[in-house]
Amino acid sequence: MTDAETAPAGTTDAGAVQTGATPGADWAAWQISWDQQQEWYLPDREERFRVMLDMVEAVTGSEPRVLDLACGTGSITDRLLKRFPKAQSTGVDLDPALLTIAEGTFAGDDRVTFVTADLKDPDWPALLPHDSYDAVLTATALHWLHSEPLAALYGQIAGIVRDGGVFLNADHMPDPATPRINAADREQRHRRMDEAKAEGAVDWASWWQLAAADPVLAGPTARRFEIYGEHADGDTPPAEWHARTLREAGFTEARTVWQSPSDAMVLGLK
């Protein structure tokens, strides 16, 4: 799905986007609103990020070269650089609206580069500015893929992570062996979400309505829905599947390093 027609202005022939602000938008405000919207769904979101960066530091040190996979607005990159000022980040995504916010947020920061790429395209790694990375990180994103293309993506990631490097994926990974526990957790989460929405919380659909009404983001948002549609149609296999598939893809070790009743984070060590 990646081509010149869907790439944001400023994309080079190789696909890399050097950060450059689009005038007329308050990028800090958009980042805050995105975080608040995501936290409505994921109240333990910051805990996941903390554990993710803990493991990056434990395995690679405090100056890692990181690939922020399906980076969105750059949430992982933001927390990475605040914690590790000497880190470097390459953000990869296909979403024109979220990339516009990310580019505006990190404009002028030479530690950050963005790449417009479709992770379903087998040639997407060729667009990266580096051949290998100390860490590849992703959160709440790969559930847009079905299991077969996700397994293929894990094989590509294994070729990008350096020997001794790490891959971390935090996402919705329910355990199908515990349907009653899953149902109880889902009911409680939805009740709390309804309460928060009644108090003014902005959900996914409402956030995108706000983006579509913004003069700077309206065009990228329209292109975004042309690419993705309304909702993810991928799979949410359990954490055990992710760990097994990472080992099959070439990681020497893989297991869950964080878990909530509905979500988990799986680490693969190259």
Short mmCIF file of C-alpha atoms in Angstrom, two decimals:
data_model
loop_
_atom_site.label_atom_id
_atom_site.label_comp_id
_atom_site.label_asym_id
_atom_site.label_seq_id
_atom_site.Cartn_x
_atom_site.Cartn_y
_atom_site.Cartn_z
CA MET A 1 0.00 0.00 0.00
CA THR A 2 3.03 2.32 0.22
CA ASP A 3 3.54 4.54 -2.82
CA ALA A 4 4.19 8.16 -3.69
CA GLU A 5 0.50 8.99 -3.58
CA THR A 6 0.14 7.98 0.07
CA ALA A 7 3.50 9.24 1.33
CA PRO A 8 3.52 12.57 3.21
CA ALA A 9 5.21 15.62 1.76
CA GLY A 10 8.94 15.53 2.37
CA THR A 11 9.30 11.80 1.74
CA THR A 12 12.54 10.98 -0.01
CA ASP A 13 12.86 8.44 -2.81
CA ALA A 14 14.07 5.93 -0.21
CA GLY A 15 10.98 6.46 1.93
CA ALA A 16 12.69 8.22 4.85
CA VAL A 17 10.98 11.33 6.17
CA GLN A 18 13.19 13.83 7.90
CA THR A 19 11.22 15.57 10.63
CA GLY A 20 9.75 18.88 9.56
CA ALA A 21 6.88 20.69 11.28
CA THR A 22 3.64 21.46 9.48
CA PRO A 23 2.67 25.00 10.48
CA GLY A 24 -0.58 25.78 12.24
CA ALA A 25 -0.90 22.84 14.63
CA ASP A 26 -0.26 22.41 18.33
CA TRP A 27 1.58 19.09 18.20
CA ALA A 28 2.00 18.83 21.97
CA ALA A 29 -1.77 19.16 22.37
CA TRP A 30 -2.39 16.46 19.76
CA GLN A 31 0.07 14.15 21.54
CA ILE A 32 -1.69 14.69 24.85
CA SER A 33 -5.11 14.04 23.32
CA TRP A 34 -3.82 10.86 21.65
CA ASP A 35 -2.36 9.62 24.93
CA GLN A 36 -5.61 10.34 26.76
CA GLN A 37 -7.66 8.53 24.13
CA GLN A 38 -5.36 5.50 24.25
CA GLU A 39 -5.36 5.45 28.04
CA TRP A 40 -9.15 5.29 28.00
CA TYR A 41 -8.71 1.82 26.48
CA LEU A 42 -5.43 0.98 28.23
CA PRO A 43 -5.19 2.42 31.75
CA ASP A 44 -1.91 0.52 32.32
CA ARG A 45 -0.33 1.92 29.13
CA GLU A 46 2.48 3.76 30.93
CA GLU A 47 3.34 0.65 32.94
CA ARG A 48 3.78 -1.26 29.68
CA PHE A 49 6.08 1.44 28.32
CA ARG A 50 8.12 1.43 31.53
CA VAL A 51 8.66 -2.34 31.44
CA MET A 52 9.45 -2.17 27.73
CA LEU A 53 12.21 0.38 28.28
CA ASP A 54 13.44 -1.49 31.35
CA MET A 55 14.05 -4.53 29.16
CA VAL A 56 15.68 -2.47 26.41
CA GLU A 57 18.12 -1.05 28.96
CA ALA A 58 18.74 -4.47 30.52
CA VAL A 59 19.62 -6.03 27.17
CA THR A 60 21.12 -3.20 25.10
CA GLY A 61 22.15 -0.42 27.50
CA SER A 62 21.11 3.22 27.60
CA GLU A 63 22.13 4.37 24.10
CA PRO A 64 20.16 2.02 21.83
CA ARG A 65 19.37 2.40 18.18
CA VAL A 66 15.63 1.66 18.11
CA LEU A 67 13.11 0.85 15.41
CA ASP A 68 9.69 2.12 16.54
CA LEU A 69 7.49 -0.22 14.52
CA ALA A 70 4.00 1.01 13.57
CA CYS A 71 5.00 4.12 15.49
CA GLY A 72 1.78 6.14 15.22
CA THR A 73 2.32 9.55 16.80
CA GLY A 74 5.69 8.44 18.20
CA SER A 75 4.53 7.48 21.69
CA ILE A 76 7.34 4.96 22.19
CA THR A 77 9.94 7.29 20.68
CA ASP A 78 8.86 10.10 23.00
CA ARG A 79 9.31 7.97 26.11
CA LEU A 80 12.51 6.41 24.76
CA LEU A 81 14.25 9.76 24.27
CA LYS A 82 13.08 11.20 27.57
CA ARG A 83 14.58 8.22 29.37
CA PHE A 84 17.62 7.69 27.13
CA PRO A 85 18.67 11.06 25.64
CA LYS A 86 21.47 9.45 23.60
CA ALA A 87 19.18 6.91 21.93
CA GLN A 88 18.27 7.05 18.24
CA SER A 89 14.88 6.17 16.81
CA THR A 90 13.49 5.29 13.39
CA GLY A 91 9.69 5.43 13.34
CA VAL A 92 7.87 3.37 10.71
CA ASP A 93 4.18 3.68 9.87
CA LEU A 94 1.77 4.02 6.96
CA ASP A 95 -0.83 6.23 8.65
CA PRO A 96 -0.54 9.74 7.13
CA ALA A 97 -2.38 11.48 9.98
CA LEU A 98 -0.44 9.93 12.85
CA LEU A 99 2.83 10.39 10.97
CA THR A 100 1.98 14.07 10.46
CA ILE A 101 1.65 14.47 14.24
CA ALA A 102 4.85 12.51 14.82
CA GLU A 103 6.83 14.56 12.31
CA GLY A 104 5.57 17.80 13.82
CA THR A 105 6.35 16.66 17.35
CA PHE A 106 9.96 15.71 16.61
CA ALA A 107 10.75 18.40 14.05
CA GLY A 108 14.41 19.38 14.24
CA ASP A 109 15.44 16.42 16.41
CA ASP A 110 18.27 14.72 14.55
CA ARG A 111 17.92 11.63 16.74
CA VAL A 112 14.64 10.78 15.01
CA THR A 113 13.80 9.73 11.45
CA PHE A 114 10.44 8.62 10.09
CA VAL A 115 9.76 6.18 7.27
CA THR A 116 6.48 5.71 5.43
CA ALA A 117 6.11 1.99 4.80
CA ASP A 118 3.49 -0.74 4.57
CA LEU A 119 4.49 -3.64 6.84
CA LYS A 120 2.60 -6.01 4.53
CA ASP A 121 5.02 -5.09 1.74
CA PRO A 122 7.85 -7.65 1.79
CA ASP A 123 10.33 -4.97 0.72
CA TRP A 124 9.64 -2.50 3.55
CA PRO A 125 12.94 -3.19 5.40
CA ALA A 126 14.84 -1.80 2.39
CA LEU A 127 13.44 1.65 3.22
CA LEU A 128 15.11 1.76 6.64
CA PRO A 129 18.13 4.01 7.13
CA HIS A 130 20.03 1.28 9.02
CA ASP A 131 20.58 -2.41 8.32
CA SER A 132 20.20 -3.46 11.94
CA TYR A 133 18.85 -2.20 15.25
CA ASP A 134 19.56 -2.86 18.92
CA ALA A 135 15.84 -2.99 19.63
CA VAL A 136 12.59 -3.16 17.67
CA LEU A 137 9.61 -1.98 19.72
CA THR A 138 5.88 -1.93 19.03
CA ALA A 139 2.70 -1.51 21.07
CA THR A 140 -1.02 -1.82 20.36
CA ALA A 141 -0.47 -2.05 16.62
CA LEU A 142 0.20 -5.51 15.18
CA HIS A 143 -3.34 -6.76 15.93
CA TRP A 144 -4.14 -5.12 12.58
CA LEU A 145 -2.42 -8.13 10.96
CA HIS A 146 -3.70 -11.68 10.59
CA SER A 147 -1.54 -14.47 11.99
CA GLU A 148 0.06 -15.52 8.70
CA PRO A 149 1.39 -12.06 7.69
CA LEU A 150 2.32 -11.41 11.32
CA ALA A 151 4.46 -14.56 11.37
CA ALA A 152 6.11 -13.39 8.14
CA LEU A 153 6.73 -9.98 9.72
CA TYR A 154 8.38 -11.64 12.71
CA GLY A 155 10.77 -13.33 10.29
CA GLN A 156 11.67 -9.96 8.81
CA ILE A 157 12.16 -8.45 12.26
CA ALA A 158 14.52 -11.29 13.16
CA GLY A 159 16.65 -10.16 10.23
CA ILE A 160 16.67 -6.56 11.47
CA VAL A 161 17.48 -7.08 15.16
CA ARG A 162 21.22 -7.44 15.69
CA ASP A 163 22.61 -10.51 17.43
CA GLY A 164 22.08 -9.92 21.13
CA GLY A 165 19.35 -7.38 20.40
CA VAL A 166 15.72 -7.44 21.45
CA PHE A 167 12.19 -7.26 20.04
CA LEU A 168 9.21 -6.32 22.22
CA ASN A 169 5.55 -6.43 21.23
CA ALA A 170 2.87 -5.24 23.67
CA ASP A 171 -0.67 -5.86 22.45
CA HIS A 172 -4.04 -7.46 23.11
CA MET A 173 -3.22 -11.14 23.68
CA PRO A 174 -6.19 -12.82 25.43
CA ASP A 175 -5.90 -16.43 26.56
CA PRO A 176 -8.60 -18.54 24.84
CA ALA A 177 -8.27 -21.19 27.58
CA THR A 178 -9.91 -18.88 30.16
CA PRO A 179 -13.20 -17.64 28.64
CA ARG A 180 -14.91 -16.89 31.97
CA ILE A 181 -11.96 -14.87 33.26
CA ASN A 182 -11.81 -13.04 29.94
CA ALA A 183 -15.53 -12.24 30.08
CA ALA A 184 -15.34 -10.93 33.65
CA ASP A 185 -12.36 -8.72 32.80
CA ARG A 186 -14.04 -7.43 29.64
CA GLU A 187 -17.24 -6.55 31.52
CA GLN A 188 -15.34 -4.65 34.19
CA ARG A 189 -13.19 -2.77 31.67
CA HIS A 190 -16.22 -1.73 29.62
CA ARG A 191 -18.04 -0.55 32.74
CA ARG A 192 -15.09 1.63 33.70
CA MET A 193 -14.78 2.93 30.14
CA ASP A 194 -18.47 3.85 30.10
CA GLU A 195 -18.04 5.74 33.36
CA ALA A 196 -15.02 7.61 32.02
CA LYS A 197 -16.82 8.47 28.78
CA ALA A 198 -19.76 9.84 30.75
CA GLU A 199 -17.24 12.15 32.43
CA GLY A 200 -15.93 13.41 29.09
CA ALA A 201 -13.32 10.88 27.91
CA VAL A 202 -12.79 10.85 24.14
CA ASP A 203 -12.96 7.46 22.44
CA TRP A 204 -11.31 6.27 19.20
CA ALA A 205 -14.11 7.35 16.86
CA SER A 206 -14.51 10.76 18.49
CA TRP A 207 -10.76 11.40 18.36
CA TRP A 208 -10.71 10.77 14.64
CA GLN A 209 -13.70 13.08 14.18
CA LEU A 210 -11.68 15.81 15.86
CA ALA A 211 -8.71 15.10 13.59
CA ALA A 212 -10.93 15.18 10.49
CA ALA A 213 -12.24 18.60 11.52
CA ASP A 214 -8.75 20.07 12.03
CA PRO A 215 -7.56 22.11 9.02
CA VAL A 216 -4.03 20.68 9.21
CA LEU A 217 -4.98 17.03 9.81
CA ALA A 218 -8.14 16.83 7.66
CA GLY A 219 -6.33 15.77 4.48
CA PRO A 220 -4.03 13.20 6.11
CA THR A 221 -6.99 11.82 8.08
CA ALA A 222 -9.03 11.31 4.91
CA ARG A 223 -6.10 9.47 3.32
CA ARG A 224 -5.71 7.40 6.48
CA PHE A 225 -9.26 6.03 6.24
CA GLU A 226 -8.78 5.29 2.55
CA ILE A 227 -5.85 3.07 3.55
CA TYR A 228 -7.15 1.37 6.68
CA GLY A 229 -10.90 1.71 6.86
CA GLU A 230 -12.66 1.97 10.21
CA HIS A 231 -11.37 -0.95 12.27
CA ALA A 232 -8.65 -3.58 12.52
CA ASP A 233 -9.54 -6.92 10.98
CA GLY A 234 -6.49 -8.86 12.19
CA ASP A 235 -6.01 -11.57 14.81
CA THR A 236 -5.24 -11.50 18.53
CA PRO A 237 -3.45 -14.80 19.27
CA PRO A 238 -2.32 -15.52 22.83
CA ALA A 239 1.12 -14.62 24.15
CA GLU A 240 2.28 -18.24 23.85
CA TRP A 241 1.69 -18.11 20.09
CA HIS A 242 3.78 -14.95 19.80
CA ALA A 243 6.66 -16.44 21.80
CA ARG A 244 6.62 -19.68 19.81
CA THR A 245 6.44 -17.86 16.48
CA LEU A 246 9.35 -15.60 17.42
CA ARG A 247 11.49 -18.62 18.26
CA GLU A 248 10.53 -20.22 14.95
CA ALA A 249 11.47 -16.96 13.22
CA GLY A 250 15.02 -17.07 14.57
CA PHE A 251 15.00 -15.55 18.06
CA THR A 252 16.98 -17.70 20.50
CA GLU A 253 14.68 -16.94 23.45
CA ALA A 254 11.16 -15.54 23.69
CA ARG A 255 8.61 -15.24 26.49
CA THR A 256 6.09 -12.96 28.17
CA VAL A 257 7.70 -10.22 30.29
CA TRP A 258 4.56 -8.31 31.27
CA GLN A 259 0.87 -9.20 31.42
CA SER A 260 -2.52 -7.82 32.44
CA PRO A 261 -5.82 -9.74 32.35
CA SER A 262 -6.26 -8.94 28.65
CA ASP A 263 -2.91 -7.71 27.31
CA ALA A 264 0.66 -8.95 27.32
CA MET A 265 4.15 -8.03 26.20
CA VAL A 266 6.34 -10.65 24.59
CA LEU A 267 10.11 -10.29 24.32
CA GLY A 268 12.26 -11.98 21.71
CA LEU A 269 16.03 -12.09 22.27
CA LYS A 270 18.13 -12.54 19.15
#
